[in-house]
Amino acid sequence: MKGFDIYHGSGNVNFKRAHDAGYRIAMVKATEGKTFKDPKFIANVKAAKSAGFKVGAYHFARFTSPAVARQEARFFYNVVKGYLKYMDEPLVLDLETNHAGSQLVASMQAFFSELKKLTGHRLMLYSMGYFYLSNLKGHHPGIPLWYARYASSPIGVHSYYLWQKSQSGKVPGISAYVDINETGPDYPSTLQAEVKKAAPTAKVATTVKRAVKTTPYYVTASKLNIRKSPGGEILGQLSHGDRVQVLGISAGWAKIKSNDKAVYVSAKYLTKSQSATKAVKKAAPKPVYHKVVRGDTVGALAKKYGSTLKQIKSWNKLDSKYTIYVGKKIRVK
């Protein structure tokens, strides 16, 4: 199931058009820091719910300590508490920058602890790529993950509720570029939802899926085509160092697990040894992202980060006028 996340900078959203185009989940910005309330939060939540979306709300963190994190949690709750009836999706802490130094993890945990005291609503953590893997992974037990990684797969994690796969999506009914999300293995299935709704004494007929044994392999090619069948239609690409779960290998083709489907890649470019990919991965520069503030221009950002106008335009799929939006994350290096 696919969806998107929005804030006031997304403009006026025609949720019905977006829903008709197949999008089903809308994650709406509510607050930031201790004082900022998104001016379109209430309108977006109500319109999304009315159009048939599953709705959630998120808070962008600015906290510098556990004490400030608790203040931000209370502010977030006070803004959203009157609209929880519209929300099927969790309340989210958006944590992608470190203002708390060595207290980052303690501050995150204080935020969730405070929010749990205030509401029984489900909670979730949003974070991205290298920042998450280096700072937060393993430190939010019981709190599902909404993971941002703009690649062919959510590299670095195998357990996640949502995957933010693009920051430059175009959705019918939304004029601005938006972040595109896709449900992950931790997202509740329709069957699970129906079982939860059933009375405790009711007998629910279910089909039990047997665990499928898989073997982890790593991609050794710079790019590796994913195919619908051996030698068949190309569905996408994997990158060097990507970890895949192999169901079996036959006639030079590896059958791999992709969510609930099986697809195929050339077995020639897979290895069981992660160490065989590390040297190249270390040499490859890590993408750098910048959150646009008022006054930023593509030319100034290119100069600041040692990139070029052409590179920033290509990475972020900008229009011919190099339009960027305040509050949007763009790749700059």
Short mmCIF file of C-alpha atoms in Angstrom, two decimals:
data_model
loop_
_atom_site.label_atom_id
_atom_site.label_comp_id
_atom_site.label_asym_id
_atom_site.label_seq_id
_atom_site.Cartn_x
_atom_site.Cartn_y
_atom_site.Cartn_z
CA MET A 1 0.00 0.00 0.00
CA LYS A 2 1.37 3.43 -0.88
CA GLY A 3 0.99 6.90 0.56
CA PHE A 4 2.66 10.26 1.08
CA ASP A 5 3.46 12.79 3.79
CA ILE A 6 2.55 16.47 3.63
CA TYR A 7 2.93 19.78 5.44
CA HIS A 8 1.82 23.37 4.79
CA GLY A 9 4.46 23.74 2.05
CA SER A 10 2.67 21.06 0.02
CA GLY A 11 -0.02 23.62 -0.84
CA ASN A 12 -3.70 22.83 -1.29
CA VAL A 13 -4.11 19.08 -1.65
CA ASN A 14 -6.93 17.46 -3.61
CA PHE A 15 -7.13 14.30 -1.52
CA LYS A 16 -9.90 12.78 -3.63
CA ARG A 17 -7.73 12.90 -6.77
CA ALA A 18 -4.81 11.40 -4.85
CA HIS A 19 -7.03 8.64 -3.46
CA ASP A 20 -8.43 7.91 -6.92
CA ALA A 21 -4.81 7.52 -8.11
CA GLY A 22 -4.29 4.68 -5.63
CA TYR A 23 -2.71 6.42 -2.62
CA ARG A 24 -4.12 5.29 0.74
CA ILE A 25 -1.96 6.65 3.60
CA ALA A 26 -1.54 10.36 4.44
CA MET A 27 0.96 11.32 7.13
CA VAL A 28 0.32 14.95 8.11
CA LYS A 29 2.71 17.35 9.83
CA ALA A 30 1.28 18.70 13.08
CA THR A 31 4.06 20.44 15.00
CA GLU A 32 7.74 21.34 15.16
CA GLY A 33 9.81 22.15 18.22
CA LYS A 34 7.97 23.63 21.20
CA THR A 35 5.83 26.27 19.51
CA PHE A 36 5.24 25.72 15.78
CA LYS A 37 1.88 24.30 14.71
CA ASP A 38 1.49 23.55 11.01
CA PRO A 39 -1.23 25.96 9.81
CA LYS A 40 -2.79 23.34 7.52
CA PHE A 41 -2.74 20.46 10.01
CA ILE A 42 -6.45 20.44 10.91
CA ALA A 43 -7.66 21.02 7.34
CA ASN A 44 -5.34 18.34 5.96
CA VAL A 45 -6.36 15.74 8.57
CA LYS A 46 -10.09 16.27 8.03
CA ALA A 47 -9.86 16.38 4.23
CA ALA A 48 -7.67 13.27 4.06
CA LYS A 49 -9.99 11.29 6.31
CA SER A 50 -13.04 12.44 4.35
CA ALA A 51 -11.42 11.22 1.12
CA GLY A 52 -10.87 7.73 2.56
CA PHE A 53 -7.22 7.93 3.65
CA LYS A 54 -5.62 6.25 6.64
CA VAL A 55 -4.27 9.28 8.49
CA GLY A 56 -1.35 9.80 10.85
CA ALA A 57 0.39 12.87 12.33
CA TYR A 58 4.06 13.72 12.86
CA HIS A 59 6.16 16.08 14.96
CA PHE A 60 9.52 17.42 13.74
CA ALA A 61 12.00 17.30 16.63
CA ARG A 62 14.16 20.24 17.71
CA PHE A 63 14.87 19.10 21.28
CA THR A 64 18.25 19.65 22.88
CA SER A 65 17.80 17.53 26.01
CA PRO A 66 15.42 15.00 27.60
CA ALA A 67 13.65 17.83 29.45
CA VAL A 68 13.00 19.74 26.23
CA ALA A 69 11.95 16.48 24.52
CA ARG A 70 9.23 16.01 27.13
CA GLN A 71 8.05 19.58 26.53
CA GLU A 72 7.86 18.92 22.78
CA ALA A 73 5.91 15.70 23.39
CA ARG A 74 3.34 17.60 25.47
CA PHE A 75 3.05 20.32 22.83
CA PHE A 76 2.57 17.72 20.07
CA TYR A 77 -0.12 15.91 22.07
CA ASN A 78 -2.00 19.10 22.92
CA VAL A 79 -2.25 19.93 19.21
CA VAL A 80 -3.33 16.47 18.00
CA LYS A 81 -5.46 15.21 20.90
CA GLY A 82 -8.69 16.63 19.52
CA TYR A 83 -8.16 14.90 16.17
CA LEU A 84 -7.12 11.37 17.19
CA LYS A 85 -10.57 10.16 16.14
CA TYR A 86 -9.54 10.82 12.54
CA MET A 87 -6.31 8.82 12.82
CA ASP A 88 -5.77 5.15 11.99
CA GLU A 89 -1.99 5.56 11.74
CA PRO A 90 0.50 6.26 14.56
CA LEU A 91 1.68 9.52 16.09
CA VAL A 92 5.22 10.01 14.81
CA LEU A 93 8.43 11.53 16.12
CA ASP A 94 10.38 12.84 13.10
CA LEU A 95 14.00 12.71 14.27
CA GLU A 96 16.57 13.38 11.55
CA THR A 97 18.94 15.96 13.06
CA ASN A 98 20.91 15.90 16.32
CA HIS A 99 20.49 18.98 18.50
CA ALA A 100 21.00 17.03 21.73
CA GLY A 101 24.57 15.80 21.27
CA SER A 102 25.38 12.83 23.48
CA GLN A 103 21.84 13.01 24.92
CA LEU A 104 20.17 12.24 21.58
CA VAL A 105 18.99 8.72 22.44
CA ALA A 106 17.95 9.68 25.98
CA SER A 107 15.99 12.61 24.55
CA MET A 108 14.22 10.41 22.00
CA GLN A 109 13.28 7.93 24.69
CA ALA A 110 12.06 10.74 26.97
CA PHE A 111 9.81 12.01 24.15
CA PHE A 112 8.20 8.59 23.69
CA SER A 113 7.92 8.01 27.44
CA GLU A 114 6.09 11.32 27.90
CA LEU A 115 3.78 10.68 24.95
CA LYS A 116 2.90 7.22 26.29
CA LYS A 117 1.81 8.84 29.56
CA LEU A 118 -0.49 11.18 27.66
CA THR A 119 -2.13 8.84 25.15
CA GLY A 120 -2.74 5.20 24.36
CA HIS A 121 -2.48 5.93 20.64
CA ARG A 122 0.15 4.00 18.68
CA LEU A 123 3.56 5.69 18.33
CA MET A 124 6.25 5.51 15.64
CA LEU A 125 9.76 6.83 14.91
CA TYR A 126 10.69 8.46 11.59
CA SER A 127 14.36 8.72 10.73
CA MET A 128 16.58 8.42 7.71
CA GLY A 129 19.50 6.48 6.28
CA TYR A 130 22.95 6.93 7.76
CA PHE A 131 21.71 9.17 10.60
CA TYR A 132 19.33 6.46 11.83
CA LEU A 133 21.78 3.59 11.39
CA SER A 134 24.56 5.46 13.22
CA ASN A 135 22.56 6.94 16.08
CA LEU A 136 19.16 5.40 16.73
CA LYS A 137 18.98 1.83 15.46
CA GLY A 138 18.33 -0.59 18.32
CA HIS A 139 17.35 2.16 20.76
CA HIS A 140 13.55 2.26 20.26
CA PRO A 141 12.26 -1.19 21.29
CA GLY A 142 8.54 -1.58 20.81
CA ILE A 143 8.33 1.56 18.65
CA PRO A 144 7.97 0.75 14.91
CA LEU A 145 10.08 2.51 12.31
CA TRP A 146 9.19 4.76 9.40
CA TYR A 147 12.47 4.64 7.47
CA ALA A 148 13.63 7.11 4.82
CA ARG A 149 16.13 5.70 2.34
CA TYR A 150 16.07 6.95 -1.25
CA ALA A 151 17.34 3.83 -2.97
CA SER A 152 16.08 0.73 -4.73
CA SER A 153 15.39 -0.86 -1.34
CA PRO A 154 15.38 0.22 2.35
CA ILE A 155 19.10 -0.55 2.77
CA GLY A 156 20.21 -1.13 6.34
CA VAL A 157 16.92 -2.31 7.87
CA HIS A 158 14.71 -5.36 7.48
CA SER A 159 11.99 -4.48 9.97
CA TYR A 160 9.98 -1.33 9.25
CA TYR A 161 6.37 -0.10 9.24
CA LEU A 162 6.74 2.40 6.38
CA TRP A 163 9.52 3.05 3.88
CA GLN A 164 9.92 6.58 2.50
CA LYS A 165 11.38 5.68 -0.88
CA SER A 166 11.42 9.07 -2.61
CA GLN A 167 11.40 12.75 -1.67
CA SER A 168 10.46 14.02 -5.13
CA GLY A 169 7.26 12.19 -5.99
CA LYS A 170 4.48 13.64 -8.13
CA VAL A 171 0.99 12.75 -6.96
CA PRO A 172 -2.25 13.68 -8.76
CA GLY A 173 -3.95 16.42 -6.78
CA ILE A 174 -0.71 17.80 -5.30
CA SER A 175 1.22 20.46 -7.23
CA ALA A 176 4.40 20.31 -5.11
CA TYR A 177 6.87 17.43 -4.96
CA VAL A 178 6.05 15.10 -2.05
CA ASP A 179 7.65 12.24 -0.13
CA ILE A 180 6.35 8.85 -1.29
CA ASN A 181 5.89 6.04 1.24
CA GLU A 182 5.26 2.31 0.98
CA THR A 183 4.11 -0.10 3.68
CA GLY A 184 6.68 -2.55 5.03
CA PRO A 185 6.74 -5.98 6.71
CA ASP A 186 5.68 -4.50 10.09
CA TYR A 187 2.56 -2.87 8.66
CA PRO A 188 -0.62 -4.60 9.96
CA SER A 189 -2.20 -6.81 7.31
CA THR A 190 -5.93 -6.88 6.58
CA LEU A 191 -6.11 -10.33 8.16
CA GLN A 192 -4.45 -9.12 11.35
CA ALA A 193 -6.88 -6.21 11.54
CA GLU A 194 -9.88 -8.52 11.17
CA VAL A 195 -8.60 -10.90 13.84
CA LYS A 196 -8.20 -8.01 16.28
CA LYS A 197 -11.79 -6.91 15.64
CA ALA A 198 -13.20 -10.40 16.28
CA ALA A 199 -14.77 -11.19 19.65
CA PRO A 200 -12.43 -13.05 22.06
CA THR A 201 -14.61 -16.17 21.92
CA ALA A 202 -15.11 -16.15 18.16
CA LYS A 203 -13.29 -18.69 16.04
CA VAL A 204 -11.46 -16.96 13.20
CA ALA A 205 -10.54 -19.05 10.20
CA THR A 206 -7.07 -18.12 9.01
CA THR A 207 -4.51 -19.48 6.65
CA VAL A 208 -1.23 -20.03 8.46
CA LYS A 209 1.77 -19.10 6.35
CA ARG A 210 4.76 -21.35 6.81
CA ALA A 211 8.09 -19.65 7.34
CA VAL A 212 10.15 -19.68 4.15
CA LYS A 213 13.83 -20.34 4.61
CA THR A 214 16.02 -17.73 2.96
CA THR A 215 19.77 -17.11 2.76
CA PRO A 216 21.27 -13.58 2.89
CA TYR A 217 23.48 -12.57 -0.04
CA TYR A 218 25.12 -9.26 -0.99
CA VAL A 219 25.27 -7.54 -4.38
CA THR A 220 28.78 -7.26 -5.88
CA ALA A 221 27.88 -5.40 -9.10
CA SER A 222 27.55 -1.60 -9.13
CA LYS A 223 23.97 -2.08 -10.42
CA LEU A 224 22.01 -5.32 -10.68
CA ASN A 225 18.72 -5.62 -12.58
CA ILE A 226 15.70 -7.08 -10.77
CA ARG A 227 13.57 -9.17 -13.15
CA LYS A 228 10.03 -10.52 -13.08
CA SER A 229 11.30 -13.91 -14.26
CA PRO A 230 14.72 -15.33 -15.28
CA GLY A 231 15.83 -13.13 -18.20
CA GLY A 232 12.42 -11.43 -18.16
CA GLU A 233 11.06 -7.91 -17.71
CA ILE A 234 13.22 -5.52 -15.64
CA LEU A 235 11.35 -4.27 -12.56
CA GLY A 236 14.10 -2.22 -10.91
CA GLN A 237 17.71 -2.27 -9.74
CA LEU A 238 19.79 -3.15 -6.71
CA SER A 239 22.99 -1.32 -5.79
CA HIS A 240 26.43 -2.55 -4.73
CA GLY A 241 26.35 -3.89 -1.17
CA ASP A 242 22.57 -4.30 -1.00
CA ARG A 243 21.52 -7.30 1.12
CA VAL A 244 18.93 -9.64 -0.39
CA GLN A 245 17.17 -12.77 0.85
CA VAL A 246 17.67 -15.64 -1.61
CA LEU A 247 15.03 -18.37 -1.79
CA GLY A 248 17.02 -20.51 -4.21
CA ILE A 249 19.43 -20.52 -7.16
CA SER A 250 18.88 -22.38 -10.45
CA ALA A 251 20.51 -22.13 -13.88
CA GLY A 252 22.42 -18.99 -12.89
CA TRP A 253 19.37 -17.13 -11.59
CA ALA A 254 18.71 -16.31 -7.93
CA LYS A 255 15.10 -16.21 -6.79
CA ILE A 256 14.92 -13.47 -4.16
CA LYS A 257 12.30 -12.31 -1.69
CA SER A 258 10.87 -8.83 -2.28
CA ASN A 259 8.18 -8.05 0.32
CA ASP A 260 5.62 -10.82 -0.35
CA LYS A 261 6.71 -11.50 -3.93
CA ALA A 262 9.52 -13.48 -5.57
CA VAL A 263 11.68 -11.83 -8.24
CA TYR A 264 14.92 -12.79 -9.96
CA VAL A 265 18.49 -11.50 -10.33
CA SER A 266 21.65 -12.92 -11.88
CA ALA A 267 23.34 -15.12 -9.28
CA LYS A 268 26.73 -14.25 -10.82
CA TYR A 269 26.71 -10.90 -9.00
CA LEU A 270 25.84 -12.16 -5.51
CA THR A 271 28.09 -13.25 -2.66
CA LYS A 272 27.48 -14.57 0.84
CA SER A 273 30.35 -12.49 2.20
CA GLN A 274 29.53 -8.94 3.26
CA SER A 275 33.25 -8.22 3.58
CA ALA A 276 33.57 -8.59 -0.20
CA THR A 277 31.47 -5.43 -0.60
CA LYS A 278 32.83 -3.26 2.20
CA ALA A 279 35.83 -1.77 0.40
CA VAL A 280 33.69 -0.33 -2.37
CA LYS A 281 31.05 0.88 0.04
CA LYS A 282 33.59 2.78 2.13
CA ALA A 283 34.98 4.44 -0.98
CA ALA A 284 31.56 5.56 -2.22
CA PRO A 285 30.63 9.03 -0.94
CA LYS A 286 27.53 9.16 1.21
CA PRO A 287 24.73 11.43 -0.03
CA VAL A 288 24.37 14.70 1.87
CA TYR A 289 20.94 16.28 2.38
CA HIS A 290 19.98 19.85 3.25
CA LYS A 291 16.68 21.15 4.57
CA VAL A 292 15.76 24.23 2.57
CA VAL A 293 15.34 27.48 4.50
CA ARG A 294 14.13 30.84 3.28
CA GLY A 295 16.76 32.52 1.09
CA ASP A 296 18.40 29.30 -0.14
CA THR A 297 19.12 29.00 -3.85
CA VAL A 298 20.40 26.01 -5.79
CA GLY A 299 23.44 28.02 -6.90
CA ALA A 300 24.37 28.97 -3.34
CA LEU A 301 23.89 25.39 -2.09
CA ALA A 302 26.01 24.01 -4.94
CA LYS A 303 28.82 26.39 -4.00
CA LYS A 304 28.50 25.65 -0.28
CA TYR A 305 28.62 21.87 -0.68
CA GLY A 306 31.04 21.67 -3.62
CA SER A 307 28.46 20.33 -6.07
CA THR A 308 27.12 21.67 -9.36
CA LEU A 309 23.74 23.05 -10.41
CA LYS A 310 23.37 20.15 -12.84
CA GLN A 311 24.04 17.55 -10.13
CA ILE A 312 21.54 19.03 -7.65
CA LYS A 313 18.93 19.35 -10.39
CA SER A 314 19.43 15.69 -11.40
CA TRP A 315 19.45 14.29 -7.85
CA ASN A 316 16.23 16.07 -6.91
CA LYS A 317 14.45 16.10 -10.30
CA LEU A 318 14.07 19.87 -10.21
CA ASP A 319 12.27 21.81 -12.91
CA SER A 320 14.02 24.08 -15.42
CA LYS A 321 13.72 27.02 -13.00
CA TYR A 322 15.56 25.08 -10.25
CA THR A 323 12.56 25.53 -7.92
CA ILE A 324 13.09 24.41 -4.32
CA TYR A 325 10.65 24.64 -1.40
CA VAL A 326 11.22 25.86 2.16
CA GLY A 327 11.15 22.93 4.57
CA LYS A 328 11.94 20.33 1.91
CA LYS A 329 14.97 18.03 2.18
CA ILE A 330 17.07 17.99 -0.98
CA ARG A 331 20.27 16.16 -1.84
CA VAL A 332 23.16 18.60 -2.20
CA LYS A 333 26.20 16.30 -2.45
#
